[in-house]
């Protein structure tokens, strides 16, 4: 490697130093991945922080190049090497671990003595970043290194940044790092039109760059983030038209529905479409859209699926059976049929609904928004039922349940029938196609979540990261959200205890427009002074890509 090697110091003591009959032995932690550095200074004087992502060291070690153990980064002070097996490196859940049997040269004995005496207490490493991503948060540039070339590890004296909690860095090694121009955008506050305009602008910038440059890779990441936000907005966006007019229509529809529930004759009420049976009415379009939007809010799994709204009640979706590929063929040869055939997943109408009893006092209470109250209660119930069906549904009566689908292979089986380890969760994470990881989530039961929440590294830091956003608290493991579901089995013999799934790529749902509301006013209700409000709708959900679903099963 002819590129300039960057150096990092890690503020941790070597954990084991001894002299045995086999030679001079040392062991220590070189670096802990996914931990932010202290602010560093780049070529243009800008500050940035960085982290090395999980699995970056594992990929580096798989390259098989010689990695040397040096004293103070001095190539003349060679202490051990992977070339002859005297240096061993491994990425564990704690980080990059090293152990070495130092050659008994004069400087080897000297360095072993300095380490034993506590004069050289820290580990450092030299590398070249092969792949990184830049972002900006609250004005601070952030660098995430996803792939690197590892050249050497060294034992060094106490670094200059003694108050660093994680790692310190030699400022001389940052002088050649260029931070790309990053425009800090709050995607959550942008409309679809604004997002599309920003995407076009970024793409035009990308076309003028070397596709292998840091700036080009960063722009591609920004485009990916914008695409994800557009997809999210398209699920819940208000239908096209003048916003103010739609707000007026929505208010009129709410008044009409409220009069319908209260039994008041009004001009607004007469605009409602009568249902197929006596005592029913079709919820107006804007309220129906609003209810579907609320389903996305109360059903986090449903919100992550690829959702369709067909005109008819049946929808055929063409999907790939597997991750197919193209092939090179001769001029007279035929393409393999498997390269261009697709299977079809059919979404039908499955009825889901709920009901509540409303007393006359509640209906006529001027302090209660009866429409808002009713829709909140009923959509909450339906949303929870949908999420449960996505995981554990019966395809003949409800959605196709992921846990019940027989052709989804188990990606990882635990060693124990009563416990899950962090390494097993990492194996589950790594079993997913890297292209599908960004949109994936872990799904577990409450008891399994409580177990994962207790995993700590060697310094007592929790692996489950708590993040606070505008939408609430999110817990992440290996950078991906962890969701809790009461349908997921607890840890037990043979149980499918953990799902790692990209629902937007692996699961499709359909919501047929037109949700019916029925007010039941029979003799019994009249005598008891109440009305029964029934809401139901027709929808379906099925697995479209088993490659986007990974299961961890207990032994």
Coordinates of C-alpha atoms in Angstrom, one line a residue:
X1 CA 0.0 0.0 0.0
X2 CA 1.6 3.2 -1.1
X3 CA -1.1 5.5 0.3
X4 CA -0.4 7.4 3.5
X5 CA -1.1 5.3 6.6
X6 CA -3.2 6.8 9.3
X7 CA -2.3 6.2 12.9
X8 CA -4.7 5.8 15.9
X9 CA -3.9 5.3 19.6
X10 CA -6.4 3.5 21.9
X11 CA -6.4 4.5 25.6
X12 CA -6.4 1.0 27.2
X13 CA -3.8 -0.9 29.0
X14 CA -2.4 -4.3 27.8
X15 CA -4.4 -6.8 29.7
X16 CA -1.9 -9.6 30.0
X17 CA 1.9 -9.5 30.0
X18 CA 4.0 -12.5 31.0
X19 CA 7.3 -14.4 30.2
X20 CA 6.8 -18.1 29.7
X21 CA 8.8 -21.0 28.4
X22 CA 7.3 -20.3 25.0
X23 CA 8.6 -16.7 25.0
X24 CA 7.6 -13.2 25.7
X25 CA 3.8 -13.0 25.7
X26 CA 1.4 -9.9 25.5
X27 CA -2.3 -9.6 24.9
X28 CA -4.5 -6.5 24.6
X29 CA -7.4 -4.7 23.0
X30 CA -6.4 -2.6 20.0
X31 CA -9.6 -0.8 19.2
X32 CA -13.3 -0.8 20.0
X33 CA -15.5 -0.4 16.9
X34 CA -18.6 1.9 16.6
X35 CA -17.2 4.3 19.2
X36 CA -16.9 8.0 18.4
X37 CA -13.4 9.6 18.7
X38 CA -12.7 12.9 20.2
X39 CA -12.8 15.9 17.8
X40 CA -9.9 15.7 15.2
X41 CA -8.6 18.2 12.8
X42 CA -8.5 17.7 9.0
X43 CA -6.4 19.2 6.2
X44 CA -8.5 22.3 5.9
X45 CA -8.6 22.9 9.7
X46 CA -12.2 21.6 10.1
X47 CA -13.0 19.4 13.0
X48 CA -14.5 16.0 12.7
X49 CA -15.1 12.8 14.7
X50 CA -14.8 9.3 13.4
X51 CA -15.6 5.7 14.3
X52 CA -14.7 2.3 12.8
X53 CA -17.8 0.3 12.1
X54 CA -18.4 -3.3 13.3
X55 CA -16.9 -5.9 10.9
X56 CA -14.4 -3.5 9.3
X57 CA -11.5 -5.2 11.1
X58 CA -12.9 -8.7 10.3
X59 CA -12.9 -7.8 6.6
X60 CA -9.4 -6.3 6.9
X61 CA -8.1 -9.6 8.5
X62 CA -9.6 -11.7 5.7
X63 CA -7.4 -10.0 3.2
X64 CA -4.5 -12.0 4.5
X65 CA -1.8 -9.3 4.1
X66 CA 1.1 -9.3 6.6
X67 CA 0.4 -7.2 9.7
X68 CA 3.2 -6.3 12.0
X69 CA 3.5 -5.7 15.7
X70 CA 5.9 -2.7 16.2
X71 CA 7.3 -0.7 19.0
X72 CA 6.1 3.0 18.7
X73 CA 5.3 2.6 15.0
X74 CA 9.0 2.1 14.2
X75 CA 9.4 -0.4 11.3
X76 CA 12.9 -1.1 12.6
X77 CA 11.4 -2.3 16.0
X78 CA 9.6 -5.4 14.7
X79 CA 8.2 -7.4 17.6
X80 CA 5.9 -10.0 16.0
X81 CA 4.1 -10.6 12.7
X82 CA 1.1 -12.5 11.3
X83 CA 3.5 -13.8 8.7
X84 CA 5.0 -16.4 11.0
X85 CA 2.0 -16.7 13.4
X86 CA 3.7 -14.8 16.3
X87 CA 0.9 -12.2 16.1
X88 CA -2.7 -13.1 16.2
X89 CA -5.6 -10.7 15.7
X90 CA -9.3 -11.3 16.0
X91 CA -12.4 -9.0 16.0
X92 CA -14.7 -10.0 18.9
X93 CA -17.8 -8.3 20.3
X94 CA -15.4 -6.2 22.4
X95 CA -13.3 -5.1 19.5
X96 CA -10.0 -5.9 17.8
X97 CA -8.1 -8.2 20.1
X98 CA -4.4 -9.0 19.7
X99 CA -2.0 -11.5 21.3
X100 CA 1.7 -11.7 20.4
X101 CA 4.8 -13.7 21.3
X102 CA 7.6 -11.2 21.0
X103 CA 10.7 -12.3 19.3
X104 CA 13.6 -12.4 21.8
X105 CA 15.7 -9.8 20.1
X106 CA 17.5 -7.2 22.2
X107 CA 14.7 -4.6 21.5
X108 CA 12.1 -7.3 21.8
X109 CA 13.2 -8.0 25.4
X110 CA 13.5 -4.2 26.0
X111 CA 9.9 -3.6 24.8
X112 CA 8.6 -6.5 26.8
X113 CA 10.2 -5.1 29.9
X114 CA 8.8 -1.6 29.2
X115 CA 5.3 -3.1 28.8
X116 CA 5.7 -5.2 32.0
X117 CA 6.8 -2.1 33.9
X118 CA 3.8 -0.1 32.7
X119 CA 5.8 2.4 30.7
X120 CA 4.2 1.4 27.4
X121 CA 0.6 0.9 28.3
X122 CA -1.5 1.6 25.2
X123 CA -2.2 0.1 21.8
X124 CA -2.2 1.8 18.5
X125 CA -2.7 0.8 14.9
X126 CA -1.8 2.0 11.4
X127 CA -4.4 1.7 8.6
X128 CA -5.6 3.1 5.3
X129 CA -9.4 3.8 5.0
X130 CA -10.8 2.0 1.9
X131 CA -14.4 2.9 2.4
X132 CA -16.0 5.6 4.6
X133 CA -19.1 7.6 4.8
X134 CA -19.4 11.3 5.8
X135 CA -22.3 13.0 7.5
X136 CA -23.0 16.0 9.6
X137 CA -24.9 16.4 12.8
X138 CA -25.3 19.6 14.7
X139 CA -22.5 21.1 12.7
X140 CA -20.0 18.4 13.5
X141 CA -18.5 16.4 10.6
X142 CA -18.8 12.6 11.2
X143 CA -16.7 9.9 9.5
X144 CA -17.8 6.3 9.6
X145 CA -15.1 3.9 8.3
X146 CA -16.7 0.7 6.9
X147 CA -13.6 -0.9 5.3
X148 CA -9.9 -0.5 5.9
X149 CA -6.4 -1.9 5.1
X150 CA -4.7 -2.8 8.4
X151 CA -0.9 -2.4 8.2
X152 CA 0.4 -2.6 11.7
X153 CA -0.4 -2.5 15.4
X154 CA 2.0 -0.9 18.0
X155 CA 2.5 -0.6 21.7
X156 CA 2.9 3.1 22.6
X157 CA 3.3 5.3 25.6
X158 CA 0.4 7.2 27.1
X159 CA -1.1 9.3 24.4
X160 CA -1.2 13.1 24.5
X161 CA -5.0 13.1 24.9
X162 CA -5.1 11.6 28.4
X163 CA -8.7 12.6 29.1
X164 CA -10.0 10.8 26.0
X165 CA -12.7 8.3 27.0
X166 CA -12.4 6.2 23.9
X167 CA -9.4 6.9 21.6
X168 CA -6.9 9.5 20.8
X169 CA -5.2 10.3 17.5
X170 CA -1.9 11.7 16.4
X171 CA -2.8 15.0 14.7
X172 CA 0.0 14.7 12.3
X173 CA -1.9 11.7 10.7
X174 CA -5.0 13.8 9.9
X175 CA -3.3 16.5 7.7
X176 CA -4.1 14.7 4.4
X177 CA -7.7 14.0 5.2
X178 CA -10.2 16.1 3.2
X179 CA -13.7 16.5 4.5
X180 CA -16.2 16.6 1.7
X181 CA -18.7 19.5 1.4
X182 CA -21.7 18.4 3.3
X183 CA -24.9 20.4 3.2
X184 CA -26.7 19.7 6.5
X185 CA -30.4 19.0 5.7
X186 CA -33.3 18.1 7.9
X187 CA -35.0 15.6 5.6
X188 CA -37.9 15.2 8.0
X189 CA -39.0 18.8 7.4
X190 CA -38.9 18.6 3.6
X191 CA -41.7 17.9 1.2
X192 CA -41.5 15.3 -1.6
X193 CA -41.0 18.1 -4.1
X194 CA -38.1 19.6 -2.1
X195 CA -36.6 16.1 -1.6
X196 CA -36.8 15.4 -5.4
X197 CA -35.1 18.8 -6.1
X198 CA -32.4 18.1 -3.6
X199 CA -31.8 14.6 -5.1
X200 CA -31.5 16.1 -8.6
X201 CA -29.0 18.7 -7.4
X202 CA -26.9 16.0 -5.6
X203 CA -27.0 13.7 -8.5
X204 CA -25.7 16.4 -10.8
X205 CA -22.8 17.0 -8.4
X206 CA -22.1 13.3 -8.3
X207 CA -21.8 13.0 -12.1
X208 CA -18.9 15.4 -12.1
X209 CA -16.9 13.4 -9.6
X210 CA -14.7 10.3 -9.6
X211 CA -17.1 7.6 -8.4
X212 CA -14.4 6.2 -6.1
X213 CA -13.8 9.5 -4.4
X214 CA -14.8 10.2 -0.8
X215 CA -17.2 13.0 -2.0
X216 CA -18.8 10.7 -4.5
X217 CA -19.5 8.0 -2.0
X218 CA -20.9 10.5 0.4
X219 CA -23.2 11.9 -2.2
X220 CA -24.5 8.4 -3.0
X221 CA -25.2 7.9 0.7
X222 CA -27.2 11.2 0.7
X223 CA -29.2 10.1 -2.3
X224 CA -30.0 6.8 -0.6
X225 CA -31.2 8.7 2.5
X226 CA -33.4 11.0 0.4
X227 CA -34.9 8.0 -1.4
X228 CA -35.8 6.4 2.0
X229 CA -37.5 9.6 3.1
X230 CA -39.4 9.9 -0.1
X231 CA -40.6 6.3 0.2
X232 CA -41.7 7.0 3.8
X233 CA -43.6 10.2 2.8
X234 CA -45.3 8.5 -0.1
X235 CA -46.9 6.1 2.3
X236 CA -48.6 8.8 4.3
X237 CA -48.7 11.8 2.0
X238 CA -51.9 13.7 1.6
X239 CA -53.5 13.1 -1.9
X240 CA -52.6 15.7 -4.4
X241 CA -54.7 19.0 -4.5
X242 CA -54.9 22.2 -2.7
X243 CA -54.0 21.7 0.9
X244 CA -56.3 24.4 2.2
X245 CA -59.3 23.0 0.2
X246 CA -58.6 19.5 1.5
X247 CA -58.5 20.8 5.1
X248 CA -62.0 22.4 4.6
X249 CA -63.3 19.2 3.1
X250 CA -61.9 17.2 6.0
X251 CA -63.6 19.5 8.5
X252 CA -66.9 19.1 6.7
X253 CA -66.5 15.4 6.6
X254 CA -65.8 15.3 10.3
X255 CA -68.9 17.3 11.1
X256 CA -71.0 15.0 8.8
X257 CA -69.6 11.9 10.5
X258 CA -70.2 13.4 14.0
X259 CA -73.8 14.2 13.1
X260 CA -74.2 10.7 11.7
X261 CA -73.1 9.2 15.0
X262 CA -75.2 11.5 17.1
X263 CA -78.3 10.9 14.9
X264 CA -78.6 14.6 13.9
X265 CA -80.0 15.4 10.6
X266 CA -77.9 18.0 8.8
X267 CA -76.7 19.1 5.3
X268 CA -73.3 17.6 6.0
X269 CA -74.8 14.3 7.1
X270 CA -76.8 14.0 3.9
X271 CA -73.5 14.1 1.8
X272 CA -72.4 10.8 3.3
X273 CA -72.6 7.7 1.0
X274 CA -75.0 5.1 2.4
X275 CA -73.6 1.7 3.0
X276 CA -74.9 -1.6 1.7
X277 CA -77.0 -2.4 4.7
X278 CA -79.3 -0.3 6.9
X279 CA -77.5 1.8 9.5
X280 CA -74.2 1.9 7.7
X281 CA -72.2 4.6 5.9
X282 CA -68.9 4.8 4.0
X283 CA -66.3 6.9 5.8
X284 CA -65.6 10.0 3.6
X285 CA -62.3 9.9 1.6
X286 CA -60.3 12.3 3.6
X287 CA -61.2 10.7 7.0
X288 CA -60.5 7.2 5.4
X289 CA -57.0 8.5 4.3
X290 CA -56.4 9.9 7.8
X291 CA -57.3 6.6 9.4
X292 CA -54.9 4.7 7.1
X293 CA -52.2 7.3 8.0
X294 CA -52.8 6.7 11.7
X295 CA -52.4 2.9 11.1
X296 CA -48.8 3.7 10.0
X297 CA -48.2 5.6 13.3
X298 CA -49.6 2.9 15.6
X299 CA -48.3 -0.2 13.7
X300 CA -44.5 0.1 13.3
X301 CA -44.2 -3.1 11.4
X302 CA -47.0 -2.3 9.0
X303 CA -45.4 1.1 8.4
X304 CA -42.2 -0.5 7.2
X305 CA -43.8 -2.8 4.6
X306 CA -44.2 -2.0 0.9
X307 CA -47.9 -0.8 0.9
X308 CA -50.3 -0.8 -2.1
X309 CA -53.7 0.8 -2.5
X310 CA -55.4 -1.0 -5.5
X311 CA -58.6 0.2 -7.2
X312 CA -59.9 -3.4 -7.2
X313 CA -59.9 -5.8 -4.3
X314 CA -57.2 -8.1 -5.7
X315 CA -53.6 -7.4 -6.6
X316 CA -50.9 -9.5 -8.2
X317 CA -47.3 -8.5 -7.5
X318 CA -44.4 -9.8 -9.6
X319 CA -41.4 -10.6 -7.4
X320 CA -38.1 -12.4 -7.7
X321 CA -37.9 -15.8 -6.2
X322 CA -34.2 -15.1 -5.3
X323 CA -31.6 -12.5 -5.9
X324 CA -31.2 -13.2 -9.6
X325 CA -28.3 -12.1 -11.8
X326 CA -27.6 -11.6 -15.5
X327 CA -25.4 -13.8 -17.6
X328 CA -23.1 -13.5 -20.6
X329 CA -24.1 -15.6 -23.6
X330 CA -22.8 -16.2 -27.1
X331 CA -24.5 -14.6 -30.1
X332 CA -26.5 -17.8 -31.0
X333 CA -27.1 -18.9 -27.4
X334 CA -30.4 -18.5 -25.5
X335 CA -30.7 -16.7 -22.2
X336 CA -31.5 -19.0 -19.3
X337 CA -35.2 -18.8 -18.6
X338 CA -34.6 -18.5 -14.9
X339 CA -33.0 -15.1 -15.5
X340 CA -36.2 -13.5 -16.6
X341 CA -39.1 -15.4 -15.0
X342 CA -40.8 -14.0 -11.9
X343 CA -43.2 -15.5 -9.4
X344 CA -46.4 -13.8 -8.5
X345 CA -47.7 -13.0 -5.0
X346 CA -51.5 -12.4 -4.9
X347 CA -52.9 -10.0 -2.3
X348 CA -56.7 -10.7 -1.6
X349 CA -59.3 -9.1 0.6
X350 CA -59.1 -10.1 4.2
X351 CA -61.5 -8.4 6.7
X352 CA -60.2 -6.8 9.8
X353 CA -62.2 -4.8 12.2
X354 CA -63.1 -3.8 15.8
X355 CA -66.1 -2.3 17.7
X356 CA -66.7 -0.1 20.7
X357 CA -69.8 0.8 22.7
X358 CA -70.5 4.5 23.1
X359 CA -72.9 5.7 25.7
X360 CA -75.3 8.6 24.9
X361 CA -73.6 10.7 27.6
X362 CA -70.2 10.2 25.8
X363 CA -71.7 10.9 22.4
X364 CA -73.4 14.1 23.4
X365 CA -70.6 15.4 25.7
X366 CA -69.5 18.7 24.1
X367 CA -66.0 18.3 25.5
X368 CA -65.4 15.0 23.6
X369 CA -64.3 15.0 20.0
X370 CA -66.3 11.8 19.3
X371 CA -64.8 11.2 15.8
X372 CA -61.2 11.7 17.0
X373 CA -61.8 9.5 20.0
X374 CA -63.5 6.7 18.1
X375 CA -61.0 6.6 15.2
X376 CA -58.1 6.7 17.7
X377 CA -59.4 3.7 19.7
X378 CA -60.4 1.6 16.6
X379 CA -57.3 2.3 14.5
X380 CA -55.1 1.5 17.5
X381 CA -56.8 -1.9 17.9
X382 CA -56.7 -2.6 14.2
X383 CA -53.0 -1.5 13.9
X384 CA -52.0 -3.9 16.7
X385 CA -53.9 -6.7 15.0
X386 CA -52.1 -6.0 11.7
X387 CA -48.6 -6.0 13.3
X388 CA -49.4 -9.3 15.0
X389 CA -50.7 -10.8 11.7
X390 CA -47.5 -9.8 9.9
X391 CA -45.5 -11.9 12.4
X392 CA -47.9 -14.7 13.3
X393 CA -50.9 -14.5 10.9
X394 CA -52.9 -17.3 9.3
X395 CA -52.7 -16.8 5.5
X396 CA -56.2 -18.3 4.9
X397 CA -57.9 -15.8 7.3
X398 CA -55.5 -12.9 7.8
X399 CA -52.1 -11.9 6.7
X400 CA -49.3 -14.4 5.9
X401 CA -47.3 -14.7 9.1
X402 CA -43.5 -14.6 8.8
X403 CA -43.0 -17.0 11.7
X404 CA -45.4 -19.5 10.2
X405 CA -44.0 -19.4 6.7
X406 CA -42.2 -22.8 6.1
X407 CA -39.9 -21.8 3.3
X408 CA -38.0 -19.1 5.3
X409 CA -34.8 -20.8 6.3
X410 CA -33.3 -20.3 9.7
X411 CA -30.1 -18.2 9.4
X412 CA -28.7 -19.0 12.8
X413 CA -29.3 -21.5 15.5
X414 CA -28.1 -20.8 19.0
X415 CA -25.7 -23.1 20.9
X416 CA -27.9 -23.0 24.0
X417 CA -31.7 -23.6 24.3
X418 CA -32.0 -21.1 27.1
X419 CA -29.7 -18.2 26.2
X420 CA -28.6 -15.9 23.3
X421 CA -25.1 -14.5 23.0
X422 CA -24.1 -11.2 21.4
X423 CA -21.9 -13.1 18.9
X424 CA -25.0 -15.1 17.7
X425 CA -26.9 -11.8 17.2
X426 CA -23.9 -10.5 15.2
X427 CA -24.0 -13.7 13.1
X428 CA -27.7 -13.1 12.4
X429 CA -26.9 -9.5 11.4
X430 CA -24.1 -10.6 9.1
X431 CA -26.3 -13.3 7.4
X432 CA -28.3 -10.4 5.7
X433 CA -27.3 -9.2 2.3
X434 CA -25.4 -6.0 2.9
X435 CA -27.6 -4.1 0.5
X436 CA -30.7 -5.0 2.7
X437 CA -29.2 -4.1 6.1
X438 CA -29.9 -0.3 6.0
X439 CA -33.7 -0.8 6.2
X440 CA -33.7 -3.8 8.5
X441 CA -34.9 -4.1 12.1
X442 CA -34.6 -6.6 14.9
X443 CA -37.9 -7.9 16.3
X444 CA -38.0 -9.6 19.7
X445 CA -40.2 -10.2 22.6
X446 CA -40.1 -8.0 25.7
X447 CA -38.2 -10.6 27.7
X448 CA -35.7 -11.1 24.9
X449 CA -35.3 -7.3 24.7
X450 CA -34.6 -7.1 28.4
X451 CA -31.8 -9.7 27.9
X452 CA -30.2 -7.9 25.0
X453 CA -30.4 -4.6 26.9
X454 CA -28.0 -6.1 29.5
X455 CA -25.2 -6.9 27.1
X456 CA -22.1 -4.9 27.9
X457 CA -18.6 -4.6 26.5
X458 CA -15.3 -4.9 28.5
X459 CA -15.6 -1.3 29.7
X460 CA -19.2 -1.7 31.0
X461 CA -20.8 0.1 28.0
X462 CA -24.1 -1.2 26.8
X463 CA -24.3 -2.6 23.3
X464 CA -27.9 -1.5 22.9
X465 CA -27.8 2.2 22.1
X466 CA -30.6 4.5 23.1
X467 CA -31.3 7.3 20.7
X468 CA -33.9 10.1 21.1
X469 CA -35.6 11.5 17.9
X470 CA -38.6 13.6 17.1
X471 CA -40.7 10.4 17.0
X472 CA -39.6 9.2 20.4
X473 CA -37.0 6.8 21.8
X474 CA -35.3 4.3 19.5
X475 CA -33.1 1.5 20.6
X476 CA -30.5 0.2 18.2
X477 CA -28.2 -2.8 18.0
X478 CA -25.3 -2.8 15.5
X479 CA -26.9 0.5 14.2
X480 CA -30.3 -1.0 13.4
X481 CA -33.6 -0.5 15.4
X482 CA -34.8 -3.1 17.8
X483 CA -38.6 -3.4 18.0
X484 CA -40.6 -5.2 20.7
X485 CA -43.7 -7.4 19.8
X486 CA -45.9 -9.4 22.1
X487 CA -46.3 -12.0 19.3
X488 CA -42.6 -12.9 19.2
X489 CA -41.8 -16.1 21.2
X490 CA -39.7 -15.8 24.4
X491 CA -36.4 -17.7 24.6
X492 CA -37.3 -21.4 24.8
X493 CA -36.3 -24.7 23.2
X494 CA -36.8 -24.5 19.4
X495 CA -38.4 -21.0 19.5
X496 CA -37.9 -18.5 16.7
X497 CA -36.7 -15.9 19.2
X498 CA -35.2 -13.1 17.0
X499 CA -36.1 -11.8 13.5
X500 CA -33.8 -9.5 11.5
X501 CA -35.9 -8.4 8.6
X502 CA -36.1 -5.7 5.9
X503 CA -39.9 -5.4 5.7
X504 CA -39.9 -2.8 2.8
X505 CA -38.0 -5.4 0.7
X506 CA -39.5 -8.6 2.0
X507 CA -43.1 -8.0 2.8
X508 CA -46.0 -6.3 0.9
X509 CA -49.3 -5.1 2.2
X510 CA -52.5 -3.9 0.5
X511 CA -55.2 -1.6 1.9
X512 CA -58.4 -1.5 -0.1
X513 CA -59.8 2.0 -0.1
X514 CA -63.2 2.5 1.5
X515 CA -63.5 1.7 5.3
X516 CA -67.1 1.1 6.5
X517 CA -68.5 2.5 9.7
X518 CA -71.6 1.0 11.1
X519 CA -73.7 2.4 14.0
X520 CA -75.8 -0.3 15.6
X521 CA -79.0 1.0 17.1
X522 CA -81.0 -2.1 17.9
X523 CA -83.6 -2.5 20.7
X524 CA -81.1 -3.6 23.3
X525 CA -78.8 -0.7 22.6
X526 CA -81.8 1.7 22.7
X527 CA -82.9 0.3 26.0
X528 CA -79.4 0.5 27.5
X529 CA -78.7 4.0 26.2
X530 CA -75.7 3.3 24.0
X531 CA -74.6 2.8 20.4
X532 CA -72.2 0.3 19.0
X533 CA -69.6 1.7 16.6
X534 CA -68.1 -0.9 14.2
X535 CA -65.2 -0.2 11.9
X536 CA -63.8 -2.6 9.4
X537 CA -61.6 -2.7 6.3
X538 CA -60.2 -5.1 3.7
X539 CA -56.5 -5.7 3.4
X540 CA -53.9 -8.4 3.0
X541 CA -50.2 -9.0 3.5
X542 CA -47.7 -11.5 2.3
X543 CA -44.0 -12.3 2.2
X544 CA -42.4 -11.2 -1.2
X545 CA -38.7 -11.9 -0.6
X546 CA -37.5 -14.6 1.8
X547 CA -33.9 -13.3 1.4
X548 CA -34.9 -10.2 3.3
X549 CA -35.9 -12.2 6.4
X550 CA -33.4 -13.8 8.7
X551 CA -34.4 -15.9 11.7
X552 CA -32.5 -16.8 14.9
X553 CA -33.8 -20.0 16.3
X554 CA -33.1 -21.5 19.7
X555 CA -31.4 -24.9 19.9

